[in-house]
């Protein structure tokens, strides 16, 4: 699996989470067909954030992950280490202050998996740090490349 | 610092300056930081300001290009006078195009929608309170690494000889989580250590070390949890000439987590 394929797969999953979260959050019945709107990934993310379904750090992480996909799409093999690190920075500041001491390797795979779980389940604040650590651990060898 | 305005010839080279801007409340003045900004503005009277603010963190390089930029209130946590504060300085479309030309072939979008964000107006309201100096803002490109911002700024050097004051506005230490919370896990002294280290690097001209801030260890990790407020500082470093010294004209901490260091290269 290439980097681009891995990122695209995770972002597609996250976009489905955006759809599901918005279906629940929007008035029912809505006066428009949400899926017909030409929003795309970033537009849906904007809407999810505006409806307070993601916090600021989570939203920034999701935003930057979209940039990673775009960059790799434009130039397969591009160096996205900076973007990956920045996405991770924002996500870790969204969890709890002690996460700022974490010196583990950033993992975009884990970050995107975490965001999907946050949208689906929003686990209690006290469980989130452990969740992200577990996801990073589970990301395994992909972490080194992503 | 000298007192009184300096009448600049059009050919005189202006310094390049980084302001640690802190809270939007600083627009209202009345503290030692804002006093220092006011003194700086009294000393230099540019024909225009090119502002590189932490709060225009965009996906690409953009420059404001409207004659009358609006005042953005890009925060939710501050109420009262700052929430309706206006900084009615004119824009400068010609300067925007000049910036575009200097940075070519890097694509620079002319932006007629963005106004002055609080990183710009809380500083400028003190330095130039009459709002009579035209201002153009240049965005930070969030998709680009630190070295890009350093290199990009260096290409703007000719503006310093054209009466344009180039300003970076951010904070070299900017950890909002620490500002917002009581933080028992905070390691004692990290902020002072990082600030002292940064000052030492400034003094010896260690630009490479400051650009690679993410390799400066855990204190830097706490000081710069996200790049946005630090990158304008790198822009100012990129404009420092080899014959210029860093003049740290204000320093200190605001509310435990915001480093207020301001430095002029002159």
XYZ file of N, CA and C in Angstrom, chain B residues 30-190:
483
model
N -1.596 50.168 27.816
C -1.554 50.275 29.258
C -0.671 49.289 29.976
N 0.255 48.666 29.296
C 1.226 47.812 29.979
C 2.611 48.011 29.363
N 3.592 47.369 29.951
C 4.966 47.654 29.510
C 5.224 47.153 28.088
N 4.478 46.131 27.672
C 4.659 45.649 26.294
C 4.132 46.677 25.302
N 2.916 47.118 25.544
C 2.318 48.064 24.602
C 3.055 49.400 24.619
N 3.616 49.758 25.786
C 4.419 50.985 25.839
C 5.643 50.860 24.927
N 6.246 49.682 24.933
C 7.425 49.469 24.086
C 7.052 49.509 22.604
N 5.885 48.952 22.272
C 5.449 48.991 20.865
C 5.197 50.436 20.450
N 4.611 51.200 21.373
C 4.315 52.605 21.068
C 5.620 53.381 20.846
N 6.603 53.108 21.674
C 7.908 53.769 21.509
C 8.526 53.401 20.162
N 8.390 52.140 19.798
C 8.954 51.714 18.515
C 8.288 52.484 17.371
N 6.966 52.564 17.410
C 6.251 53.262 16.349
C 6.598 54.741 16.284
N 6.874 55.308 17.450
C 7.231 56.725 17.481
C 8.596 56.964 16.847
N 9.403 55.931 16.857
C 10.755 56.102 16.317
C 10.809 55.926 14.805
N 9.966 55.081 14.287
C 10.010 54.783 12.846
C 8.681 55.128 12.199
N 8.751 55.843 11.128
C 7.549 56.255 10.411
C 7.654 55.725 8.969
N 7.183 54.513 8.714
C 7.292 53.941 7.365
C 6.199 54.495 6.452
N 6.362 54.307 5.161
C 5.285 54.686 4.238
C 4.216 53.602 4.215
N 4.587 52.372 4.625
C 3.620 51.272 4.702
C 4.194 50.189 5.603
N 3.297 49.336 6.079
C 3.693 48.176 6.888
C 3.321 46.911 6.128
N 4.259 45.975 6.074
C 3.942 44.634 5.588
C 3.894 43.736 6.813
N 2.722 43.228 7.119
C 2.484 42.488 8.358
C 2.420 40.990 8.077
N 3.230 40.225 8.793
C 3.179 38.763 8.713
C 2.693 38.277 10.081
N 1.427 37.923 10.145
C 0.795 37.628 11.427
C 0.531 36.139 11.591
N 0.673 35.697 12.835
C 0.383 34.294 13.170
C -1.052 33.915 12.853
N -1.928 34.899 12.801
C -3.354 34.597 12.701
C -3.890 34.581 11.280
N -2.994 34.679 10.325
C -3.411 34.395 8.944
C -2.596 33.198 8.493
N -3.093 32.053 8.810
C -2.388 30.784 8.654
C -3.173 29.991 7.612
N -2.817 30.178 6.363
C -3.658 29.755 5.252
C -3.016 28.613 4.474
N -3.805 28.007 3.623
C -3.281 26.953 2.740
C -2.776 27.609 1.472
N -1.643 28.260 1.557
C -1.070 28.968 0.425
C -0.576 30.335 0.859
N 0.130 30.997 -0.049
C 0.641 32.335 0.241
C -0.322 33.354 -0.344
N -0.808 34.245 0.501
C -1.799 35.227 0.091
C -1.372 36.595 0.616
N -1.853 37.636 -0.031
C -1.536 38.982 0.408
C -2.811 39.821 0.290
N -3.049 40.655 1.299
C -4.271 41.468 1.259
C -4.154 42.525 0.163
N -5.231 42.697 -0.565
C -5.183 43.602 -1.713
C -6.477 44.391 -1.824
N -6.932 44.898 -0.703
C -8.104 45.772 -0.751
C -7.710 47.154 -0.235
N -8.417 48.152 -0.700
C -8.081 49.524 -0.319
C -8.452 49.806 1.140
N -9.504 49.135 1.604
C -9.984 49.360 2.971
C -10.224 48.027 3.672
N -9.170 47.363 4.119
C -9.374 46.064 4.785
C -10.222 46.215 6.052
N -11.049 45.231 6.283
C -11.874 45.271 7.485
C -11.054 44.834 8.703
N -11.598 45.049 9.869
C -10.954 44.603 11.103
C -11.573 43.266 11.508
N -10.772 42.217 11.495
C -11.270 40.886 11.864
C -11.240 40.728 13.390
N -12.296 40.159 13.930
C -12.316 39.823 15.364
C -12.279 38.301 15.460
N -11.091 37.780 15.265
C -10.906 36.348 15.067
C -10.624 35.645 16.402
N -11.544 35.820 17.343
C -11.415 35.168 18.649
C -12.799 35.139 19.272
N -12.960 34.303 20.269
C -14.262 34.214 20.934
C -14.160 34.464 22.442
N -12.947 34.451 22.963
C -12.770 34.449 24.411
C -12.680 35.838 25.019
N -12.630 36.855 24.207
C -12.441 38.200 24.737
C -13.668 39.047 24.410
N -14.239 39.607 25.458
C -15.439 40.416 25.295
C -15.078 41.890 25.511
N -16.084 42.738 25.496
C -15.864 44.137 25.777
C -15.314 44.887 24.579
N -14.549 45.955 24.842
C -14.144 46.850 23.757
C -13.384 46.170 22.618
N -12.562 45.163 22.935
C -11.791 44.567 21.835
C -12.671 43.794 20.859
N -13.845 43.373 21.311
C -14.695 42.585 20.413
C -15.314 43.442 19.309
N -15.251 44.754 19.477
C -15.739 45.636 18.408
C -14.660 46.637 17.977
N -13.445 46.362 18.376
C -12.345 47.286 18.080
C -12.184 47.459 16.567
N -11.914 48.669 16.145
C -11.706 48.941 14.723
C -10.316 49.537 14.513
N -9.635 49.042 13.511
C -8.344 49.627 13.110
C -8.461 49.970 11.623
N -8.809 51.213 11.340
C -9.207 51.575 9.971
C -8.058 51.989 9.058
N -6.872 51.439 9.257
C -5.754 51.809 8.373
C -6.069 51.387 6.938
N -5.662 52.204 5.979
C -5.897 51.836 4.582
C -5.012 50.668 4.164
N -5.417 49.994 3.113
C -4.553 49.005 2.483
C -3.631 49.671 1.481
N -2.900 48.863 0.748
C -1.973 49.391 -0.259
C -1.867 48.339 -1.366
N -2.714 48.488 -2.355
C -2.795 47.466 -3.406
C -1.496 47.407 -4.206
N -0.881 48.563 -4.401
C 0.383 48.574 -5.148
C 1.457 47.784 -4.401
N 1.482 47.925 -3.098
C 2.456 47.156 -2.317
C 2.132 45.658 -2.392
N 0.869 45.327 -2.379
C 0.498 43.915 -2.515
C 1.040 43.344 -3.822
N 0.913 44.095 -4.882
C 1.428 43.625 -6.178
C 2.952 43.566 -6.175
N 3.578 44.491 -5.486
C 5.040 44.474 -5.371
C 5.492 43.206 -4.638
N 4.788 42.846 -3.584
C 5.096 41.608 -2.855
C 4.921 40.408 -3.775
N 3.847 40.416 -4.521
C 3.571 39.326 -5.457
C 4.732 39.174 -6.440
N 5.217 40.299 -6.948
C 6.315 40.253 -7.922
C 7.618 39.788 -7.286
N 7.882 40.257 -6.076
C 9.132 39.869 -5.411
C 9.170 38.365 -5.119
N 8.014 37.784 -4.852
C 7.983 36.369 -4.467
C 7.831 35.433 -5.665
N 7.570 35.969 -6.835
C 7.432 35.120 -8.023
C 8.699 34.293 -8.213
N 8.590 33.044 -8.655
C 7.404 32.372 -9.201
C 6.528 31.665 -8.151
N 6.820 31.857 -6.889
C 5.904 31.288 -5.888
C 4.541 31.954 -6.075
N 3.493 31.170 -6.233
C 2.183 31.789 -6.452
C 1.692 32.529 -5.205
N 1.343 33.777 -5.395
C 0.822 34.606 -4.300
C -0.536 35.138 -4.729
N -1.567 34.767 -4.009
C -2.922 35.204 -4.348
C -3.189 36.590 -3.773
N -3.786 37.448 -4.577
C -4.245 38.754 -4.076
C -5.611 38.545 -3.436
N -5.702 38.875 -2.165
C -6.896 38.541 -1.383
C -7.634 39.815 -0.996
N -8.851 39.944 -1.476
C -9.632 41.148 -1.179
C -10.616 40.926 -0.022
N -10.595 39.743 0.549
C -11.563 39.433 1.601
C -10.968 39.534 3.002
N -9.737 39.091 3.160
C -9.134 39.084 4.492
C -8.894 40.507 4.971
N -9.132 40.731 6.244
C -8.851 42.048 6.811
C -7.677 41.963 7.775
N -7.625 42.883 8.714
C -6.570 42.861 9.723
C -7.002 41.928 10.857
N -6.229 40.892 11.100
C -6.538 40.008 12.220
C -5.952 40.601 13.497
N -6.270 39.996 14.626
C -5.867 40.640 15.891
C -4.359 40.582 16.122
N -3.671 39.670 15.452
C -2.208 39.690 15.529
C -1.634 40.951 14.906
N -2.369 41.494 13.960
C -1.941 42.744 13.316
C -2.408 43.957 14.117
N -3.723 44.004 14.390
C -4.213 45.274 14.941
C -3.888 45.490 16.414
N -3.654 44.437 17.179
C -3.348 44.744 18.576
C -1.955 45.357 18.729
N -1.074 45.043 17.787
C 0.246 45.665 17.790
C 0.196 47.048 17.145
N -0.411 47.117 15.963
C -0.390 48.365 15.204
C -1.210 49.461 15.885
N -2.223 49.081 16.626
C -3.022 50.088 17.329
C -2.179 50.820 18.362
N -1.112 50.199 18.794
C -0.186 50.857 19.707
C 0.945 51.559 18.965
N 1.517 50.878 17.985
C 2.652 51.466 17.264
C 2.211 52.648 16.409
N 1.063 52.503 15.750
C 0.556 53.570 14.877
C -0.915 53.806 15.203
N -1.172 54.458 16.344
C -2.550 54.553 16.846
C -3.480 55.374 15.966
N -2.934 56.225 15.118
C -3.803 57.019 14.239
C -4.271 56.205 13.025
N -3.767 55.006 12.872
C -4.150 54.139 11.749
C -3.960 54.856 10.416
N -2.896 55.617 10.324
C -2.651 56.403 9.110
C -1.485 55.864 8.281
N -0.997 54.699 8.633
C 0.041 54.042 7.827
C -0.614 52.862 7.103
N -0.555 52.835 5.779
C -1.172 51.709 5.056
C -0.557 50.374 5.475
N -1.389 49.350 5.486
C -0.951 48.027 5.936
C -1.359 46.975 4.912
N -0.418 46.086 4.630
C -0.688 44.906 3.805
C -0.313 43.702 4.639
N -1.152 42.684 4.632
C -0.827 41.449 5.357
C -0.410 40.357 4.389
N 0.562 39.588 4.821
C 1.037 38.429 4.057
C 0.760 37.186 4.892
N 0.137 36.203 4.290
C -0.223 35.008 5.062
C 0.983 34.104 5.297
N 0.841 33.250 6.274
C 1.747 32.110 6.450
C 1.118 30.929 5.717
N 1.942 30.183 5.008
C 1.440 29.002 4.294
C 1.588 27.780 5.197
N 0.473 27.325 5.707
C 0.509 26.243 6.691
C 0.924 24.906 6.091
N 0.960 24.820 4.779
C 1.370 23.552 4.168
C 2.884 23.495 3.963
N 3.589 24.533 4.356
C 5.027 24.586 4.104
C 5.820 24.531 5.413
N 7.001 23.947 5.352
C 7.813 23.799 6.567
C 8.496 25.109 6.967
N 9.107 25.129 8.154
C 9.710 26.371 8.655
C 10.727 27.010 7.701
N 11.558 26.202 7.077
C 12.588 26.774 6.199
C 11.974 27.610 5.078
N 10.820 27.198 4.601
C 10.133 27.933 3.543
C 9.837 29.361 3.979
N 9.378 29.518 5.191
C 9.004 30.856 5.664
C 10.221 31.751 5.840
N 11.298 31.167 6.277
C 12.568 31.896 6.406
C 13.033 32.360 5.027
N 13.032 31.440 4.069
C 13.519 31.755 2.719
C 12.596 32.740 2.007
N 11.319 32.549 2.181
C 10.350 33.434 1.522
C 10.550 34.880 1.979
N 10.679 35.044 3.271
C 10.829 36.402 3.807
C 12.088 37.066 3.260
N 13.149 36.294 3.112
C 14.412 36.876 2.640
C 14.235 37.557 1.287
N 13.302 37.076 0.512
C 13.085 37.643 -0.822
C 12.371 38.993 -0.759
N 11.897 39.332 0.401
C 11.214 40.621 0.563
C 12.175 41.729 0.991
N 13.456 41.420 1.102
C 14.438 42.372 1.635
C 14.425 43.724 0.924
N 14.234 43.789 -0.394
C 14.258 45.125 -1.038
C 13.237 46.092 -0.465
N 12.163 45.583 0.088
C 11.125 46.483 0.633
C 11.669 47.334 1.772
N 12.645 46.829 2.472
C 13.197 47.582 3.600
C 13.843 48.887 3.138
N 14.271 48.902 1.878
C 14.872 50.124 1.325
C 13.845 50.982 0.593
N 12.598 50.564 0.657
C 11.538 51.290 -0.051
C 10.529 51.894 0.922
N 10.950 52.052 2.167
C 10.079 52.686 3.151
C 9.034 51.775 3.749
N 9.205 50.453 3.572
C 8.219 49.507 4.087
C 8.782 48.854 5.352
N 8.022 48.942 6.416
C 8.394 48.273 7.664
C 7.802 46.866 7.648
N 8.662 45.867 7.657
C 8.192 44.486 7.659
C 8.102 44.026 9.115
N 6.927 43.565 9.480
C 6.628 43.208 10.868
C 6.207 41.749 10.943
N 6.818 40.996 11.824
C 6.322 39.667 12.192
C 5.574 39.799 13.507
N 4.410 39.186 13.598
C 3.628 39.270 14.837
C 3.209 37.870 15.257
N 3.697 37.448 16.402
C 3.377 36.110 16.908
C 3.800 36.018 18.362
N 4.289 34.876 18.770
C 4.882 34.705 20.098
C 5.889 33.573 19.999
N 7.092 33.806 20.476
C 8.090 32.736 20.407
C 7.745 31.608 21.379
N 6.950 31.921 22.387
C 6.396 30.899 23.276
C 4.889 31.094 23.267
N 4.175 30.049 22.917
C 2.722 30.202 22.778
C 2.071 28.866 23.108
N 1.777 28.675 24.381
C 1.145 27.430 24.799
C -0.159 27.761 25.512
N -1.226 27.785 24.730
C -2.524 28.210 25.243
C -3.064 27.245 26.293
N -2.741 25.963 26.166
C -3.213 25.005 27.171
C -2.689 25.368 28.557
N -1.455 25.833 28.609
C -0.874 26.203 29.897
C -1.504 27.505 30.397
N -1.790 28.411 29.465
C -2.448 29.658 29.863
C -3.830 29.369 30.434
N -4.539 28.428 29.801
C -5.929 28.193 30.163
C -6.100 27.346 31.414
N -5.138 26.525 31.722
C -5.368 25.513 32.742
C -4.350 25.608 33.877
N -4.787 25.159 35.028
C -3.827 24.893 36.084
C -3.182 23.565 35.746
N -1.905 23.566 35.684
C -1.248 22.431 35.068
C -0.215 21.825 36.009
N -0.645 20.889 36.846
C 0.273 20.357 37.848
C 1.477 19.647 37.253
N 1.333 19.180 36.010
C 2.436 18.422 35.423
C 3.486 19.314 34.779
N 3.243 20.623 34.859
C 4.171 21.525 34.174
C 5.586 21.402 34.732
N 6.561 21.158 33.907
C 7.945 21.081 34.406
C 8.461 22.467 34.739
N 8.987 22.611 35.920
C 9.421 23.923 36.392
C 10.507 24.480 35.490
N 10.357 25.746 35.146
C 11.432 26.462 34.479
C 11.557 26.265 32.982
N 10.655 25.486 32.391
C 10.824 25.213 30.960
C 10.761 26.491 30.138
